[in-house]
């Protein structure tokens, strides 16, 4: 996914099409989960951490 696609998705989400956020999650879930696993060493904790990161990013999307 290139930066123009990301910007378009963010714009759509901010305009109320919140379902479009799933496109960003799908694009970045694997790298985020791998990073979280390296940080925690536990798959369940990594999954929780990744989910928390995506929720926080969604709530603060207007800042990006």
PDB file of N, CA and C in Angstrom:
ATOM      1  N   UNK A   1       0.864  -1.175   0.000  1.00  0.00           N
ATOM      2  CA  UNK A   1       0.000   0.000   0.000  1.00  0.00           C
ATOM      3  C   UNK A   1       0.904   1.229   0.000  1.00  0.00           C
ATOM      4  N   UNK A   2       0.645   2.138  -0.900  1.00  0.00           N
ATOM      5  CA  UNK A   2       1.468   3.347  -0.944  1.00  0.00           C
ATOM      6  C   UNK A   2       0.823   4.469  -0.127  1.00  0.00           C
ATOM      7  N   UNK A   3       1.567   5.539   0.047  1.00  0.00           N
ATOM      8  CA  UNK A   3       1.104   6.620   0.921  1.00  0.00           C
ATOM      9  C   UNK A   3      -0.154   7.309   0.392  1.00  0.00           C
ATOM     10  N   UNK A   4      -0.328   7.343  -0.918  1.00  0.00           N
ATOM     11  CA  UNK A   4      -1.545   7.950  -1.469  1.00  0.00           C
ATOM     12  C   UNK A   4      -2.773   7.111  -1.120  1.00  0.00           C
ATOM     13  N   UNK A   5      -2.635   5.797  -1.177  1.00  0.00           N
ATOM     14  CA  UNK A   5      -3.745   4.921  -0.797  1.00  0.00           C
ATOM     15  C   UNK A   5      -4.055   5.087   0.691  1.00  0.00           C
ATOM     16  N   UNK A   6      -3.006   5.161   1.502  1.00  0.00           N
ATOM     17  CA  UNK A   6      -3.202   5.351   2.932  1.00  0.00           C
ATOM     18  C   UNK A   6      -3.937   6.650   3.213  1.00  0.00           C
ATOM     19  N   UNK A   7      -3.502   7.718   2.559  1.00  0.00           N
ATOM     20  CA  UNK A   7      -4.146   9.022   2.763  1.00  0.00           C
ATOM     21  C   UNK A   7      -5.613   8.972   2.360  1.00  0.00           C
ATOM     22  N   UNK A   8      -5.911   8.279   1.263  1.00  0.00           N
ATOM     23  CA  UNK A   8      -7.294   8.173   0.810  1.00  0.00           C
ATOM     24  C   UNK A   8      -8.137   7.400   1.826  1.00  0.00           C
ATOM     25  N   UNK A   9      -7.580   6.331   2.363  1.00  0.00           N
ATOM     26  CA  UNK A   9      -8.317   5.547   3.362  1.00  0.00           C
ATOM     27  C   UNK A   9      -8.547   6.370   4.621  1.00  0.00           C
ATOM     28  N   UNK A  10      -7.527   7.069   5.083  1.00  0.00           N
ATOM     29  CA  UNK A  10      -7.669   7.911   6.275  1.00  0.00           C
ATOM     30  C   UNK A  10      -8.737   8.975   6.036  1.00  0.00           C
ATOM     31  N   UNK A  11      -8.720   9.592   4.878  1.00  0.00           N
ATOM     32  CA  UNK A  11      -9.725  10.604   4.543  1.00  0.00           C
ATOM     33  C   UNK A  11     -11.126  10.002   4.603  1.00  0.00           C
ATOM     34  N   UNK A  12     -11.288   8.819   4.022  1.00  0.00           N
ATOM     35  CA  UNK A  12     -12.594   8.159   4.028  1.00  0.00           C
ATOM     36  C   UNK A  12     -13.064   7.858   5.446  1.00  0.00           C
ATOM     37  N   UNK A  13     -12.150   7.380   6.280  1.00  0.00           N
ATOM     38  CA  UNK A  13     -12.516   7.073   7.667  1.00  0.00           C
ATOM     39  C   UNK A  13     -12.925   8.338   8.394  1.00  0.00           C
ATOM     40  N   UNK A  14     -12.151   9.396   8.221  1.00  0.00           N
ATOM     41  CA  UNK A  14     -12.458  10.655   8.897  1.00  0.00           C
ATOM     42  C   UNK A  14     -13.762  11.272   8.402  1.00  0.00           C
ATOM     43  N   UNK A  15     -14.157  10.941   7.182  1.00  0.00           N
ATOM     44  CA  UNK A  15     -15.421  11.434   6.633  1.00  0.00           C
ATOM     45  C   UNK A  15     -16.608  10.557   7.042  1.00  0.00           C
ATOM     46  N   UNK A  16     -16.347   9.532   7.857  1.00  0.00           N
ATOM     47  CA  UNK A  16     -17.445   8.729   8.380  1.00  0.00           C
ATOM     48  C   UNK A  16     -17.515   7.303   7.881  1.00  0.00           C
ATOM     49  N   UNK A  17     -16.700   6.945   6.914  1.00  0.00           N
ATOM     50  CA  UNK A  17     -16.700   5.579   6.382  1.00  0.00           C
ATOM     51  C   UNK A  17     -15.751   4.722   7.232  1.00  0.00           C
ATOM     52  N   UNK A  18     -16.155   4.490   8.472  1.00  0.00           N
ATOM     53  CA  UNK A  18     -15.268   3.830   9.431  1.00  0.00           C
ATOM     54  C   UNK A  18     -14.898   2.407   9.029  1.00  0.00           C
ATOM     55  N   UNK A  19     -15.721   1.773   8.206  1.00  0.00           N
ATOM     56  CA  UNK A  19     -15.419   0.415   7.756  1.00  0.00           C
ATOM     57  C   UNK A  19     -14.123   0.365   6.947  1.00  0.00           C
ATOM     58  N   UNK A  20     -13.741   1.479   6.346  1.00  0.00           N
ATOM     59  CA  UNK A  20     -12.516   1.530   5.540  1.00  0.00           C
ATOM     60  C   UNK A  20     -11.270   1.324   6.393  1.00  0.00           C
ATOM     61  N   UNK A  21     -11.382   1.536   7.692  1.00  0.00           N
ATOM     62  CA  UNK A  21     -10.234   1.341   8.578  1.00  0.00           C
ATOM     63  C   UNK A  21      -9.734  -0.100   8.522  1.00  0.00           C
ATOM     64  N   UNK A  22     -10.630  -1.021   8.228  1.00  0.00           N
ATOM     65  CA  UNK A  22     -10.250  -2.435   8.113  1.00  0.00           C
ATOM     66  C   UNK A  22      -9.189  -2.632   7.030  1.00  0.00           C
ATOM     67  N   UNK A  23      -9.170  -1.785   6.018  1.00  0.00           N
ATOM     68  CA  UNK A  23      -8.146  -1.881   4.973  1.00  0.00           C
ATOM     69  C   UNK A  23      -6.760  -1.603   5.542  1.00  0.00           C
ATOM     70  N   UNK A  24      -6.668  -0.639   6.439  1.00  0.00           N
ATOM     71  CA  UNK A  24      -5.389  -0.343   7.079  1.00  0.00           C
ATOM     72  C   UNK A  24      -4.989  -1.463   8.032  1.00  0.00           C
ATOM     73  N   UNK A  25      -5.953  -1.964   8.765  1.00  0.00           N
ATOM     74  CA  UNK A  25      -5.662  -3.061   9.690  1.00  0.00           C
ATOM     75  C   UNK A  25      -5.155  -4.269   8.913  1.00  0.00           C
ATOM     76  N   UNK A  26      -5.835  -4.615   7.830  1.00  0.00           N
ATOM     77  CA  UNK A  26      -5.407  -5.760   7.019  1.00  0.00           C
ATOM     78  C   UNK A  26      -4.003  -5.570   6.456  1.00  0.00           C
ATOM     79  N   UNK A  27      -3.687  -4.349   6.071  1.00  0.00           N
ATOM     80  CA  UNK A  27      -2.373  -4.081   5.479  1.00  0.00           C
ATOM     81  C   UNK A  27      -1.245  -4.158   6.490  1.00  0.00           C
ATOM     82  N   UNK A  28      -1.528  -3.826   7.742  1.00  0.00           N
ATOM     83  CA  UNK A  28      -0.452  -3.710   8.729  1.00  0.00           C
ATOM     84  C   UNK A  28      -0.535  -4.692   9.895  1.00  0.00           C
ATOM     85  N   UNK A  29      -1.537  -5.556   9.913  1.00  0.00           N
ATOM     86  CA  UNK A  29      -1.703  -6.431  11.069  1.00  0.00           C
ATOM     87  C   UNK A  29      -0.533  -7.395  11.251  1.00  0.00           C
ATOM     88  N   UNK A  30      -0.019  -7.967  10.181  1.00  0.00           N
ATOM     89  CA  UNK A  30       1.076  -8.926  10.322  1.00  0.00           C
ATOM     90  C   UNK A  30       2.356  -8.280  10.841  1.00  0.00           C
ATOM     91  N   UNK A  31       2.813  -7.163  10.252  1.00  0.00           N
ATOM     92  CA  UNK A  31       4.023  -6.549  10.796  1.00  0.00           C
ATOM     93  C   UNK A  31       3.858  -6.052  12.234  1.00  0.00           C
ATOM     94  N   UNK A  32       2.683  -5.539  12.559  1.00  0.00           N
ATOM     95  CA  UNK A  32       2.440  -5.060  13.921  1.00  0.00           C
ATOM     96  C   UNK A  32       2.433  -6.233  14.894  1.00  0.00           C
ATOM     97  N   UNK A  33       1.810  -7.326  14.503  1.00  0.00           N
ATOM     98  CA  UNK A  33       1.773  -8.499  15.371  1.00  0.00           C
ATOM     99  C   UNK A  33       3.178  -9.072  15.564  1.00  0.00           C
ATOM    100  N   UNK A  34       3.977  -9.123  14.504  1.00  0.00           N
ATOM    101  CA  UNK A  34       5.353  -9.617  14.642  1.00  0.00           C
ATOM    102  C   UNK A  34       6.160  -8.727  15.594  1.00  0.00           C
ATOM    103  N   UNK A  35       6.020  -7.427  15.453  1.00  0.00           N
ATOM    104  CA  UNK A  35       6.723  -6.507  16.344  1.00  0.00           C
ATOM    105  C   UNK A  35       6.277  -6.714  17.792  1.00  0.00           C
ATOM    106  N   UNK A  36       4.981  -6.813  17.992  1.00  0.00           N
ATOM    107  CA  UNK A  36       4.458  -7.004  19.347  1.00  0.00           C
ATOM    108  C   UNK A  36       4.941  -8.332  19.930  1.00  0.00           C
ATOM    109  N   UNK A  37       5.038  -9.360  19.097  1.00  0.00           N
ATOM    110  CA  UNK A  37       5.528 -10.654  19.586  1.00  0.00           C
ATOM    111  C   UNK A  37       6.999 -10.563  19.983  1.00  0.00           C
ATOM    112  N   UNK A  38       7.786  -9.842  19.202  1.00  0.00           N
ATOM    113  CA  UNK A  38       9.194  -9.651  19.566  1.00  0.00           C
ATOM    114  C   UNK A  38       9.313  -8.892  20.886  1.00  0.00           C
ATOM    115  N   UNK A  39       8.387  -8.004  21.141  1.00  0.00           N
ATOM    116  CA  UNK A  39       8.418  -7.228  22.380  1.00  0.00           C
ATOM    117  C   UNK A  39       7.975  -8.046  23.585  1.00  0.00           C
ATOM    118  N   UNK A  40       7.006  -8.946  23.386  1.00  0.00           N
ATOM    119  CA  UNK A  40       6.420  -9.653  24.519  1.00  0.00           C
ATOM    120  C   UNK A  40       6.876 -11.099  24.649  1.00  0.00           C
ATOM    121  N   UNK A  41       7.176 -11.738  23.534  1.00  0.00           N
ATOM    122  CA  UNK A  41       7.543 -13.149  23.560  1.00  0.00           C
ATOM    123  C   UNK A  41       6.368 -14.081  23.797  1.00  0.00           C
ATOM    124  N   UNK A  42       5.161 -13.550  23.732  1.00  0.00           N
ATOM    125  CA  UNK A  42       3.952 -14.324  24.002  1.00  0.00           C
ATOM    126  C   UNK A  42       2.901 -13.940  22.968  1.00  0.00           C
ATOM    127  N   UNK A  43       2.347 -14.945  22.285  1.00  0.00           N
ATOM    128  CA  UNK A  43       1.411 -14.659  21.199  1.00  0.00           C
ATOM    129  C   UNK A  43       0.134 -13.982  21.692  1.00  0.00           C
ATOM    130  N   UNK A  44      -0.404 -14.425  22.814  1.00  0.00           N
ATOM    131  CA  UNK A  44      -1.632 -13.812  23.342  1.00  0.00           C
ATOM    132  C   UNK A  44      -1.388 -12.361  23.734  1.00  0.00           C
ATOM    133  N   UNK A  45      -0.292 -12.098  24.417  1.00  0.00           N
ATOM    134  CA  UNK A  45       0.038 -10.718  24.790  1.00  0.00           C
ATOM    135  C   UNK A  45       0.290  -9.868  23.548  1.00  0.00           C
ATOM    136  N   UNK A  46       0.952 -10.458  22.556  1.00  0.00           N
ATOM    137  CA  UNK A  46       1.228  -9.732  21.314  1.00  0.00           C
ATOM    138  C   UNK A  46      -0.069  -9.378  20.599  1.00  0.00           C
ATOM    139  N   UNK A  47      -0.998 -10.312  20.575  1.00  0.00           N
ATOM    140  CA  UNK A  47      -2.289 -10.059  19.941  1.00  0.00           C
ATOM    141  C   UNK A  47      -3.029  -8.938  20.663  1.00  0.00           C
ATOM    142  N   UNK A  48      -3.019  -8.961  21.986  1.00  0.00           N
ATOM    143  CA  UNK A  48      -3.666  -7.903  22.772  1.00  0.00           C
ATOM    144  C   UNK A  48      -3.002  -6.550  22.522  1.00  0.00           C
ATOM    145  N   UNK A  49      -1.686  -6.545  22.485  1.00  0.00           N
ATOM    146  CA  UNK A  49      -0.943  -5.313  22.255  1.00  0.00           C
ATOM    147  C   UNK A  49      -1.224  -4.745  20.865  1.00  0.00           C
ATOM    148  N   UNK A  50      -1.249  -5.617  19.861  1.00  0.00           N
ATOM    149  CA  UNK A  50      -1.538  -5.177  18.495  1.00  0.00           C
ATOM    150  C   UNK A  50      -2.949  -4.610  18.397  1.00  0.00           C
ATOM    151  N   UNK A  51      -3.894  -5.292  19.015  1.00  0.00           N
ATOM    152  CA  UNK A  51      -5.270  -4.800  18.983  1.00  0.00           C
ATOM    153  C   UNK A  51      -5.369  -3.438  19.661  1.00  0.00           C
ATOM    154  N   UNK A  52      -4.717  -3.285  20.778  1.00  0.00           N
ATOM    155  CA  UNK A  52      -4.716  -2.005  21.480  1.00  0.00           C
ATOM    156  C   UNK A  52      -4.108  -0.902  20.615  1.00  0.00           C
ATOM    157  N   UNK A  53      -3.045  -1.237  19.910  1.00  0.00           N
ATOM    158  CA  UNK A  53      -2.394  -0.251  19.039  1.00  0.00           C
ATOM    159  C   UNK A  53      -3.346   0.202  17.930  1.00  0.00           C
ATOM    160  N   UNK A  54      -4.073  -0.742  17.332  1.00  0.00           N
ATOM    161  CA  UNK A  54      -5.001  -0.376  16.264  1.00  0.00           C
ATOM    162  C   UNK A  54      -6.182   0.443  16.796  1.00  0.00           C
ATOM    163  N   UNK A  55      -6.647   0.124  17.974  1.00  0.00           N
ATOM    164  CA  UNK A  55      -7.754   0.895  18.569  1.00  0.00           C
ATOM    165  C   UNK A  55      -7.288   2.318  18.869  1.00  0.00           C
ATOM    166  N   UNK A  56      -6.097   2.438  19.445  1.00  0.00           N
ATOM    167  CA  UNK A  56      -5.569   3.776  19.747  1.00  0.00           C
ATOM    168  C   UNK A  56      -5.333   4.584  18.471  1.00  0.00           C
ATOM    169  N   UNK A  57      -4.811   3.937  17.453  1.00  0.00           N
ATOM    170  CA  UNK A  57      -4.593   4.628  16.181  1.00  0.00           C
ATOM    171  C   UNK A  57      -5.920   5.104  15.601  1.00  0.00           C
ATOM    172  N   UNK A  58      -6.951   4.262  15.694  1.00  0.00           N
ATOM    173  CA  UNK A  58      -8.259   4.656  15.179  1.00  0.00           C
ATOM    174  C   UNK A  58      -8.813   5.862  15.926  1.00  0.00           C
ATOM    175  N   UNK A  59      -8.704   5.819  17.236  1.00  0.00           N
ATOM    176  CA  UNK A  59      -9.235   6.917  18.044  1.00  0.00           C
ATOM    177  C   UNK A  59      -8.488   8.234  17.806  1.00  0.00           C
ATOM    178  N   UNK A  60      -7.251   8.140  17.385  1.00  0.00           N
ATOM    179  CA  UNK A  60      -6.428   9.334  17.177  1.00  0.00           C
ATOM    180  C   UNK A  60      -6.106   9.594  15.726  1.00  0.00           C
ATOM    181  N   UNK A  61      -6.869   8.996  14.840  1.00  0.00           N
ATOM    182  CA  UNK A  61      -6.607   9.122  13.408  1.00  0.00           C
ATOM    183  C   UNK A  61      -6.608  10.573  12.947  1.00  0.00           C
ATOM    184  N   UNK A  62      -7.409  11.378  13.577  1.00  0.00           N
ATOM    185  CA  UNK A  62      -7.483  12.794  13.210  1.00  0.00           C
ATOM    186  C   UNK A  62      -6.179  13.527  13.432  1.00  0.00           C
ATOM    187  N   UNK A  63      -5.271  12.969  14.215  1.00  0.00           N
ATOM    188  CA  UNK A  63      -3.983  13.603  14.500  1.00  0.00           C
ATOM    189  C   UNK A  63      -2.915  13.301  13.466  1.00  0.00           C
ATOM    190  N   UNK A  64      -3.118  12.269  12.672  1.00  0.00           N
ATOM    191  CA  UNK A  64      -2.074  11.824  11.745  1.00  0.00           C
ATOM    192  C   UNK A  64      -2.058  12.624  10.466  1.00  0.00           C
TER     193      UNK A  64
END
